[in-house]
Coordinates of C-alpha atoms in Angstrom, one line a residue:
G1 CA 35.6 -3.5 10.1
G2 CA 34.7 -4.6 6.7
E3 CA 32.8 -2.7 4.2
K4 CA 29.4 -1.4 5.0
P5 CA 26.6 -3.6 3.6
V6 CA 24.6 -2.0 0.8
R7 CA 21.7 -4.5 0.6
P8 CA 19.2 -5.9 3.0
P9 CA 19.2 -7.5 5.5
G10 CA 22.5 -6.0 6.6
A11 CA 21.7 -2.5 5.2
F12 CA 18.9 -0.1 6.1
K13 CA 18.3 -1.4 9.6
K14 CA 17.3 2.1 10.7
L15 CA 15.3 4.8 9.1
K16 CA 18.3 7.2 9.0
D17 CA 20.1 4.6 6.9
L18 CA 17.7 5.3 4.0
S19 CA 19.1 8.3 2.1
P20 CA 19.1 9.2 -1.6
R21 CA 22.5 10.8 -1.2
D22 CA 24.4 7.6 -1.8
G23 CA 24.0 4.7 -4.3
H24 CA 21.6 4.4 -7.2
V25 CA 18.2 6.2 -7.1
L26 CA 15.5 4.8 -9.4
L27 CA 12.5 7.1 -10.0
L28 CA 9.2 5.2 -10.4
E29 CA 6.8 7.1 -12.7
Y30 CA 3.2 5.7 -12.4
M31 CA 0.9 5.6 -15.4
E32 CA -2.1 6.1 -13.1
E33 CA -2.7 9.6 -11.9
Q34 CA -4.0 8.1 -8.6
P35 CA -2.4 4.7 -8.0
L36 CA -4.5 2.4 -5.9
L37 CA -1.6 1.5 -3.5
L38 CA 1.7 3.2 -2.7
S39 CA 4.5 1.9 -0.5
N40 CA 5.9 3.8 2.5
P41 CA 9.6 4.5 3.1
G42 CA 11.5 1.4 4.1
M43 CA 9.3 -1.0 2.2
G44 CA 10.9 -3.2 -0.4
T45 CA 10.0 -3.6 -4.1
R46 CA 11.5 -6.0 -6.6
L47 CA 12.3 -5.5 -10.2
V48 CA 11.5 -8.8 -12.1
T49 CA 11.8 -9.7 -15.7
Y50 CA 9.4 -12.6 -16.7
Y51 CA 10.5 -14.7 -19.7
R52 CA 8.2 -17.2 -21.4
Q53 CA 10.2 -20.2 -22.5
K54 CA 9.8 -21.3 -26.1
E55 CA 10.1 -24.9 -25.2
K56 CA 11.1 -27.0 -22.2
E57 CA 14.8 -27.0 -23.1
D58 CA 14.9 -23.3 -23.7
S59 CA 17.8 -21.9 -21.6
S60 CA 18.3 -18.5 -23.3
W61 CA 16.8 -16.8 -20.2
K62 CA 20.1 -17.4 -18.5
R63 CA 21.9 -14.9 -20.7
L64 CA 18.9 -12.6 -20.8
E65 CA 20.1 -10.5 -17.9
E66 CA 23.4 -9.9 -19.5
V67 CA 21.9 -9.0 -22.9
L68 CA 19.3 -6.6 -21.4
Q69 CA 22.0 -4.8 -19.3
E70 CA 24.1 -4.3 -22.4
N71 CA 21.2 -3.0 -24.4
A72 CA 20.3 -0.6 -21.5
A73 CA 23.9 0.7 -21.4
D74 CA 23.9 1.2 -25.1
E75 CA 20.7 3.3 -24.8
G76 CA 22.4 5.6 -22.2
M77 CA 21.5 4.0 -18.9
I78 CA 25.1 4.1 -17.7
Y79 CA 24.4 4.4 -13.9
A80 CA 22.1 1.4 -13.2
P81 CA 21.7 -0.8 -16.3
K82 CA 20.4 -3.6 -14.0
A83 CA 17.3 -1.6 -13.5
A84 CA 16.3 -2.6 -17.0
V85 CA 16.1 -6.3 -16.1
G86 CA 16.1 -6.9 -12.3
Q87 CA 15.8 -10.6 -11.6
V88 CA 15.0 -12.9 -14.5
V89 CA 12.2 -15.5 -13.8
P90 CA 11.5 -18.1 -16.4
L91 CA 8.0 -19.2 -17.1
K92 CA 7.0 -22.6 -18.6
D93 CA 4.4 -23.0 -21.2
T94 CA 1.9 -24.3 -18.6
D95 CA 2.5 -21.4 -16.1
D96 CA -0.2 -18.7 -15.9
S97 CA 0.7 -15.3 -17.0
P98 CA 1.8 -13.0 -14.1
F99 CA -0.2 -10.2 -15.6
L100 CA -3.7 -9.7 -17.1
G101 CA -2.2 -9.6 -20.5
V102 CA -0.7 -12.6 -22.3
L103 CA 3.1 -13.2 -22.4
E104 CA 3.9 -14.9 -25.6
K105 CA 6.5 -17.6 -26.1
G106 CA 10.0 -16.1 -26.3
A107 CA 8.8 -12.7 -25.0
H108 CA 9.9 -11.0 -21.8
Q109 CA 8.4 -8.3 -19.7
L110 CA 9.9 -6.1 -16.8
A111 CA 7.6 -5.8 -13.8
V112 CA 7.5 -4.0 -10.4
D113 CA 6.5 -6.5 -7.8
N114 CA 5.9 -6.2 -4.0
N115 CA 3.4 -7.4 -1.4
L116 CA 0.9 -4.7 -2.4
F117 CA 0.7 -5.0 -6.2
R118 CA 2.4 -6.1 -9.4
A119 CA 2.6 -4.0 -12.5
T120 CA 4.3 -4.1 -15.9
A121 CA 7.2 -1.6 -16.2
T122 CA 9.7 -0.1 -18.6
A123 CA 13.1 1.2 -17.6
K124 CA 14.8 4.0 -19.4
A125 CA 17.7 6.4 -19.0
P126 CA 16.7 9.8 -17.5
S127 CA 16.7 12.9 -19.6
G128 CA 20.0 14.8 -19.7
K129 CA 18.1 17.8 -18.3
D130 CA 16.6 16.0 -15.3
F131 CA 18.4 16.0 -11.9
L132 CA 17.4 15.2 -8.4
L133 CA 17.4 18.1 -5.9
L134 CA 17.9 16.9 -2.3
R135 CA 17.3 18.9 0.9
R136 CA 19.2 17.7 4.0
A137 CA 17.9 18.0 7.6
N138 CA 20.2 20.9 8.3
G139 CA 18.7 22.9 5.4
K140 CA 21.5 22.4 2.9
W141 CA 20.7 21.5 -0.7
E142 CA 22.4 18.9 -2.9
L143 CA 22.1 18.1 -6.6
R144 CA 22.7 14.6 -8.0
E145 CA 21.8 12.5 -11.0
A146 CA 18.9 10.0 -11.2
S147 CA 20.2 6.6 -12.0
A148 CA 17.1 5.5 -14.1
V149 CA 13.4 6.2 -14.6
V150 CA 11.0 3.2 -14.4
T151 CA 7.6 3.7 -15.9
V152 CA 5.1 1.6 -14.0
G153 CA 1.9 0.4 -15.7
Q154 CA -1.5 -0.2 -14.2
Q155 CA -1.3 -1.8 -10.8
E156 CA -2.7 -5.3 -10.2
P157 CA -3.4 -5.3 -6.5
H158 CA -2.6 -8.2 -4.1
M159 CA -4.6 -6.7 -1.2
R160 CA -8.0 -5.3 -0.5
V161 CA -8.4 -1.7 0.6
P162 CA -10.9 -1.6 3.6
V163 CA -14.2 0.0 3.1
P164 CA -14.9 3.1 5.3
L165 CA -16.7 2.2 8.5
S166 CA -16.4 -1.6 7.8
V167 CA -15.3 -4.3 10.2
A168 CA -11.9 -4.5 8.4
M169 CA -11.3 -0.7 9.0
R170 CA -12.3 -0.9 12.7
T171 CA -10.1 -4.0 13.1
Y172 CA -7.1 -2.1 11.7
E173 CA -7.7 0.9 13.9
E174 CA -7.9 -1.3 16.9
R175 CA -4.7 -3.1 16.1
R176 CA -3.0 0.2 15.4
F177 CA -4.0 1.4 18.9
V178 CA -2.8 -1.7 20.6
D179 CA 0.5 -1.6 18.7
Y180 CA 1.1 2.0 19.8
V181 CA 0.3 1.3 23.4
Y182 CA 2.6 -1.7 23.7
R183 CA 5.4 0.1 21.9
E184 CA 5.0 3.1 24.1
F185 CA 5.2 1.0 27.2
R186 CA 8.3 -0.7 25.9
R187 CA 9.9 2.7 25.0
R188 CA 9.2 4.1 28.5
M189 CA 10.5 0.9 30.2
A190 CA 13.8 1.0 28.2
K191 CA 14.2 4.8 28.8
G192 CA 14.8 4.1 32.5
V193 CA 14.4 6.4 35.5
Q194 CA 15.5 9.9 34.9
G195 CA 19.2 10.3 35.8
S196 CA 19.7 6.5 36.0
K197 CA 20.4 3.8 33.4
K198 CA 18.3 1.3 35.3
P199 CA 15.2 0.3 33.3
V200 CA 11.8 0.9 34.7
Q201 CA 9.7 -2.1 36.0
R202 CA 6.6 -2.7 34.0
E203 CA 4.3 -2.1 37.0
N204 CA 5.7 1.4 37.3
V205 CA 4.9 2.4 33.7
A206 CA 1.7 4.2 32.9
I207 CA 0.0 6.1 30.1
S208 CA -2.7 8.6 30.3
V209 CA -6.0 8.7 28.4
M210 CA -5.3 12.3 27.4
E211 CA -2.1 11.3 25.7
L212 CA -3.9 8.7 23.7
R213 CA -6.7 11.1 22.9
E214 CA -4.1 13.4 21.2
K215 CA -2.6 10.6 19.2
F216 CA -6.0 9.2 18.2
P217 CA -8.3 12.2 18.0
H218 CA -11.2 10.3 16.4
N219 CA -11.5 8.0 19.3
S220 CA -13.7 8.9 22.2
E221 CA -12.4 8.7 25.8
Q222 CA -14.8 5.9 26.5
L223 CA -13.5 3.9 23.5
I224 CA -9.9 4.4 24.6
R225 CA -10.7 3.2 28.1
N226 CA -12.5 0.1 26.7
R227 CA -9.5 -0.8 24.4
L228 CA -7.0 -0.3 27.2
R229 CA -9.0 -2.6 29.4
D230 CA -10.1 -5.3 26.9
K231 CA -7.3 -5.3 24.3
C232 CA -4.2 -4.1 26.1
G233 CA -4.5 -5.7 29.4
C234 CA -4.4 -2.4 31.3
E235 CA -6.2 -1.0 34.4
P236 CA -6.5 2.4 36.0
N237 CA -3.7 3.3 38.5
N238 CA -6.1 3.7 41.4
Q239 CA -7.1 0.0 41.0
R240 CA -3.4 -1.0 41.0
G241 CA -2.9 0.9 44.3
I242 CA -0.6 3.5 42.7
G243 CA -1.9 6.9 43.6
T244 CA -5.1 8.3 42.2
S245 CA -6.4 7.5 38.7
E246 CA -6.1 10.9 37.0
G247 CA -6.7 9.1 33.7
R248 CA -3.5 7.1 33.9
W249 CA -3.5 3.4 33.1
G250 CA -0.8 0.7 33.5
L251 CA -0.4 -3.0 32.7
R252 CA -2.2 -5.5 34.9
F253 CA 0.1 -7.8 36.9
D254 CA -1.2 -10.8 35.0
A255 CA -1.1 -9.2 31.5
R256 CA 1.2 -10.7 28.9
F257 CA 3.5 -8.4 27.0
P258 CA 3.6 -9.5 23.3
E259 CA 6.9 -10.1 21.5
E260 CA 8.1 -7.9 18.7
A261 CA 7.4 -10.6 16.1
E262 CA 3.8 -10.8 17.3
L263 CA 3.3 -7.1 17.0
R264 CA 4.7 -7.1 13.5
Q265 CA 2.5 -9.9 12.4
A266 CA -0.6 -8.3 13.8
L267 CA 0.1 -5.0 12.1
T268 CA 2.0 -5.2 8.8
P269 CA 3.3 -2.3 6.7
E270 CA 0.9 -3.4 3.9
M271 CA -2.1 -2.9 6.2
V272 CA -1.0 0.6 6.9
C273 CA -0.7 1.3 3.1
C274 CA -4.2 -0.1 2.5
Y275 CA -5.6 2.1 5.2
E276 CA -3.9 5.2 3.9
S277 CA -5.2 4.4 0.4
M278 CA -8.8 4.4 1.9
K279 CA -8.2 7.7 3.7
S280 CA -6.8 9.4 0.5
T281 CA -9.9 8.2 -1.4
E282 CA -12.1 9.6 1.3
V283 CA -10.4 13.0 1.0
R284 CA -10.9 13.1 -2.7
L285 CA -14.5 12.2 -2.4
R286 CA -15.1 14.9 0.2
A287 CA -13.3 17.4 -2.0
L288 CA -15.9 16.6 -4.7
G289 CA -18.7 17.4 -2.4
L290 CA -19.7 13.9 -1.1
Q291 CA -19.8 14.6 2.6
K292 CA -21.8 11.7 3.8
F293 CA -21.1 9.0 1.2
E294 CA -20.6 6.4 4.0
K295 CA -24.3 5.8 4.0
L296 CA -24.1 4.5 0.5
M297 CA -21.4 1.9 1.3
G298 CA -22.6 -1.7 1.3
Q299 CA -25.7 -0.9 -0.7
S300 CA -26.4 -3.1 -3.7
R301 CA -26.1 -1.8 -7.2
E302 CA -29.9 -2.2 -7.7
R303 CA -30.7 -0.1 -4.6
L304 CA -28.3 2.6 -5.7
K305 CA -29.9 2.8 -9.2
L306 CA -33.3 2.9 -7.6
A307 CA -32.2 5.7 -5.3
Q308 CA -30.8 7.6 -8.3
R309 CA -34.2 7.5 -10.1
L310 CA -36.1 8.5 -6.9
L311 CA -33.9 11.5 -6.0
P312 CA -36.0 14.6 -5.2
P313 CA -35.4 17.7 -7.4
R314 CA -34.1 19.9 -4.5
R315 CA -34.2 23.1 -6.5
R316 CA -32.8 21.3 -9.5
G317 CA -34.4 19.8 -12.6
P318 CA -35.1 16.1 -12.7
E319 CA -32.4 15.6 -15.4
E320 CA -29.8 17.4 -13.4
T321 CA -30.7 15.4 -10.3
K322 CA -30.2 12.2 -12.2
K323 CA -26.8 13.4 -13.5
I324 CA -25.8 14.0 -9.9
G325 CA -26.9 10.6 -8.8
A326 CA -24.9 9.0 -11.7
F327 CA -21.9 11.1 -10.7
V328 CA -22.0 9.8 -7.1
H329 CA -22.4 6.3 -8.4
H330 CA -19.4 6.6 -10.7
C331 CA -17.3 8.1 -7.8
L332 CA -18.0 5.1 -5.6
Q333 CA -17.3 2.7 -8.5
I334 CA -13.7 4.1 -8.9
S335 CA -12.9 4.2 -5.2
S336 CA -9.8 2.3 -4.2
W337 CA -11.8 -0.2 -2.0
N338 CA -14.2 -1.0 -4.8
L339 CA -11.5 -1.5 -7.5
T340 CA -9.2 -3.6 -5.3
D341 CA -12.2 -5.8 -4.2
S342 CA -13.4 -6.2 -7.8
F343 CA -10.0 -7.1 -9.1
L344 CA -9.4 -9.8 -6.5
Q345 CA -12.9 -11.2 -7.0
V346 CA -12.4 -11.6 -10.7
V347 CA -8.7 -12.6 -10.9
K348 CA -8.2 -14.5 -7.6
E349 CA -11.6 -15.9 -7.0
G350 CA -12.9 -16.2 -10.6
R351 CA -16.2 -14.4 -9.9
G352 CA -17.4 -12.4 -12.8
T353 CA -15.5 -10.3 -15.4
F354 CA -14.2 -6.8 -15.8
A355 CA -16.0 -4.0 -17.7
L356 CA -12.6 -3.4 -19.4
S357 CA -13.5 0.1 -20.6
G358 CA -15.5 3.0 -19.3
V359 CA -15.2 5.1 -16.2
G360 CA -12.9 2.8 -14.5
D361 CA -10.1 3.2 -17.1
P362 CA -7.4 5.1 -15.2
S363 CA -5.9 6.4 -18.5
G364 CA -9.2 7.8 -19.8
R365 CA -8.0 6.9 -23.3
G366 CA -8.4 3.2 -23.6
R367 CA -4.9 2.4 -22.4
G368 CA -5.9 0.9 -19.0
V369 CA -8.3 -1.9 -17.9
S370 CA -11.4 -0.9 -16.0
Y371 CA -11.5 -3.1 -12.9
I372 CA -15.2 -2.4 -12.3
K373 CA -17.1 -5.6 -12.5
A374 CA -19.3 -6.1 -15.5
H375 CA -22.9 -6.9 -14.8
V376 CA -25.2 -9.1 -16.9
K377 CA -27.6 -6.3 -17.9
E378 CA -24.7 -3.9 -19.0
T379 CA -23.0 -6.7 -20.9
A380 CA -26.3 -7.4 -22.7
R381 CA -26.7 -3.7 -23.6
E382 CA -23.1 -3.6 -25.0
Q383 CA -23.8 -6.6 -27.1
E384 CA -27.0 -5.0 -28.3
A385 CA -25.1 -1.9 -29.3
E386 CA -22.6 -3.9 -31.2
R387 CA -25.3 -5.8 -32.9
K388 CA -27.0 -2.5 -34.1
K389 CA -23.7 -1.5 -35.6
G390 CA -23.4 -4.8 -37.5
K391 CA -24.3 -5.3 -41.1
G392 CA -28.0 -6.1 -41.8
S393 CA -29.1 -5.2 -38.3
N394 CA -31.5 -2.6 -39.7
V395 CA -33.7 -5.3 -41.3
I396 CA -33.7 -7.9 -38.6
P397 CA -36.5 -7.1 -36.0
L398 CA -35.8 -6.7 -32.3
Q399 CA -37.0 -9.3 -29.8
G400 CA -40.4 -8.2 -28.4
Q401 CA -41.3 -6.4 -31.6
I402 CA -42.4 -9.3 -33.7
A403 CA -45.8 -10.6 -32.6
G404 CA -48.6 -9.4 -34.9
T405 CA -46.3 -8.0 -37.5
G406 CA -45.2 -9.2 -41.0
A407 CA -42.1 -10.7 -39.3
D408 CA -44.2 -13.1 -37.2
L409 CA -43.2 -16.6 -38.5
R410 CA -46.2 -18.2 -36.8
S411 CA -48.6 -16.7 -39.3
L412 CA -46.9 -18.4 -42.3
S413 CA -48.5 -21.4 -43.9
M414 CA -46.6 -24.4 -45.2
E415 CA -46.9 -23.2 -48.8
Q416 CA -45.8 -19.6 -48.0
T417 CA -42.8 -21.0 -46.2
R418 CA -42.0 -23.2 -49.2
Q419 CA -42.2 -20.2 -51.6
F420 CA -39.9 -18.1 -49.4
L421 CA -37.4 -20.9 -49.1
L422 CA -37.3 -21.4 -52.8
K423 CA -36.6 -17.7 -53.3
L424 CA -33.8 -17.9 -50.8
G425 CA -32.1 -20.6 -52.7
A426 CA -33.4 -23.8 -51.1
K427 CA -34.3 -26.8 -53.4
D428 CA -37.8 -28.2 -53.5
E429 CA -36.7 -31.7 -52.9
E430 CA -35.0 -30.6 -49.7
I431 CA -38.1 -28.6 -48.5
K432 CA -40.8 -31.2 -49.1
P433 CA -39.7 -33.7 -46.4
L434 CA -39.5 -31.0 -43.7
T435 CA -42.2 -30.5 -41.1
R436 CA -43.7 -27.0 -40.5
W437 CA -41.3 -26.0 -37.7
N438 CA -38.3 -27.4 -39.5
R439 CA -39.2 -25.2 -42.5
I440 CA -39.6 -22.2 -40.1
D441 CA -36.1 -22.9 -38.6
L442 CA -34.5 -23.1 -42.0
L443 CA -36.2 -19.9 -43.1
K444 CA -34.9 -18.1 -40.0
R445 CA -31.3 -19.2 -40.8
L446 CA -31.4 -18.4 -44.5
A447 CA -33.1 -15.0 -43.9
G448 CA -30.6 -14.1 -41.2
A449 CA -27.7 -15.0 -43.6
A450 CA -29.3 -12.9 -46.4
A451 CA -29.7 -9.9 -44.1
A452 CA -26.0 -10.2 -43.0
D453 CA -24.9 -10.3 -46.6
G454 CA -27.0 -7.4 -47.6
G455 CA -28.5 -6.9 -51.0
E456 CA -32.0 -7.3 -52.4
L457 CA -32.8 -10.6 -50.7
G458 CA -31.7 -9.3 -47.3
A459 CA -34.0 -6.3 -47.7
I460 CA -37.0 -8.5 -48.6
F461 CA -36.6 -11.5 -46.3
G462 CA -34.5 -10.0 -43.5
R463 CA -37.6 -9.5 -41.3
F464 CA -37.7 -13.3 -40.9
G465 CA -34.2 -13.5 -39.5
R466 CA -33.5 -13.7 -35.8
H467 CA -30.5 -12.5 -33.8
Q468 CA -28.6 -15.4 -32.3
K469 CA -27.1 -15.0 -28.8
S470 CA -23.4 -15.5 -28.5
S471 CA -22.3 -18.7 -26.7
A472 CA -20.3 -18.6 -23.5
S473 CA -17.2 -19.6 -25.3
E474 CA -17.6 -16.9 -28.0
T475 CA -18.3 -14.3 -25.3
Q476 CA -15.2 -15.3 -23.4
L477 CA -13.1 -15.3 -26.5
K478 CA -14.2 -11.7 -27.3
Y479 CA -13.5 -10.7 -23.7
Q480 CA -9.9 -12.1 -23.8
R481 CA -9.3 -10.5 -27.2
K482 CA -10.4 -7.1 -26.0
L483 CA -8.3 -7.5 -22.8
K484 CA -5.3 -8.4 -24.9
E485 CA -5.8 -5.3 -27.1
I486 CA -5.9 -3.0 -24.0
T487 CA -2.8 -4.4 -22.3
S488 CA -0.8 -4.4 -25.6
R489 CA -1.7 -0.8 -26.1
Q490 CA -0.6 0.1 -22.6
R491 CA 2.8 -1.6 -23.0
Q492 CA 3.3 0.2 -26.3
V493 CA 2.6 3.5 -24.7
M494 CA 5.0 2.8 -21.9
T495 CA 7.7 2.0 -24.4
V496 CA 7.4 4.9 -26.9
G497 CA 6.2 7.6 -24.5
W498 CA 2.8 9.3 -24.0
E499 CA 3.7 12.4 -26.1
E500 CA 4.3 10.3 -29.2
Q501 CA 0.8 8.7 -29.1
P502 CA -2.0 10.0 -31.3
Q503 CA -4.5 12.3 -29.6
E504 CA -7.6 11.1 -31.5
P505 CA -9.9 8.6 -29.7
L506 CA -9.0 5.0 -30.3
P507 CA -11.5 2.6 -32.0
N508 CA -13.7 0.2 -30.1
V509 CA -13.0 1.9 -26.8
V510 CA -15.9 3.3 -24.8
I511 CA -14.8 6.2 -22.5
K512 CA -17.3 7.7 -20.0
P513 CA -15.5 10.5 -18.2
V514 CA -16.7 11.4 -14.7
K515 CA -17.5 15.1 -14.4
A516 CA -18.7 16.9 -11.3
P517 CA -22.1 18.5 -11.6
Q518 CA -22.3 22.3 -11.6
P519 CA -22.6 23.7 -8.0
S520 CA -26.0 25.1 -7.1
G521 CA -25.3 26.7 -3.7
E522 CA -25.6 23.5 -1.7
P523 CA -23.4 20.5 -1.0
L524 CA -24.3 17.1 -2.3
D525 CA -24.0 15.7 1.3
A526 CA -26.8 13.3 2.0
A527 CA -29.0 14.0 -1.0
M528 CA -27.9 10.7 -2.5
A529 CA -28.5 8.6 0.6
E530 CA -31.7 9.8 2.0

């Protein structure tokens, strides 16, 4: 025998082969308190360093792995310096960025990548005071070093988490049931007759409804029977001529037994992780008092807001009732199924944009991107808030507050318009050829510029200015600039450490923390849905 393989596919063929006692152990420290998706034992994850080439002939990425490993060793990562680089992947100038943020030319970024998500990362040597304490199956304890610590940034999911009570959730549960039944049949057939090594024939293998009821407690007996008959190709024993039924079922003679590859394709490990993410979110929501939130799933945003306004007082004041409705709405917005669906809609399908900041920010400090989709009305309100903060906004009237006032341009005569234009700096020879509405248009532009500059002219003629809506290109440019700021801030935090960051609120970041309402002796249960 040669040496024992230490990498897949030769290594880790069985669960017992996975042990932290041997080899290098990398600790993944997630930036998010509640990551959207987490892998299960035995699932693979890649460490990848993406490098943006400066030009087509740029081949410096070939030595990047060696350079990064040397730098990691110099910084104290003596056990596993390769954790600081992983596999180097060059990107051309025309290639899309693998992250939400921009990867500039000549820059490189470490990432954690698997079938569930991709996230930026930073590897560093563990603290000299940190060790890993292991407990063996026999109760003995062992102490060993941690090879490296990898700080994982905000996850960018590749898969959708199913919505509770949705078709996707029921489909998964059905596949999980079918997978268990077939694997249990196979296990019993391979086990053989007691006291003999001869395998059991498939027609002699059976499984009881009570066994399945214990394994799947949320399934009724009738549902289990239906799935055994329709999905697993089974029938009761009494119909097969083998004794009485007694709730025992076996495979029909014409039933096809699926191959291992078919079972693995029908139920992947990633599906299990998505389902577990949904269940963990359910547990958190129920811990907050949302006992019957399923009734709210699938409702449109407008219907939820209408229900929030129409909530009955129920021994609370109307303001407190509205706060409870807003709290429930925020909880559903930051659920794993909503965030993963919003991310894939925006990034993969190109439908809409992110809110970027607010309640969906996992850091709560402007260092993460809110994956909640931005809606047109909310975007308009944010633009209006920015406009109010701008210079000269106090003298330019709001839309809908002009008719019948001194700012109404329709009431101005040709001579009045001419006099105002002269005072704003226009020349008489330029004004005379203009028609009435051309003069009005020029007055709006000059008055708006004067209001933006401030001063005496802005105070006098600012009422004739009008707010101009941003074009689609300008709005997109602002969106990309803000997204770049957030992702750059996140990478900086991952590099220097959280404790070294300033504690004061960061500028231009809107944070709306979700706070549970004060209890009043009754659960929130269906008050939000009925």
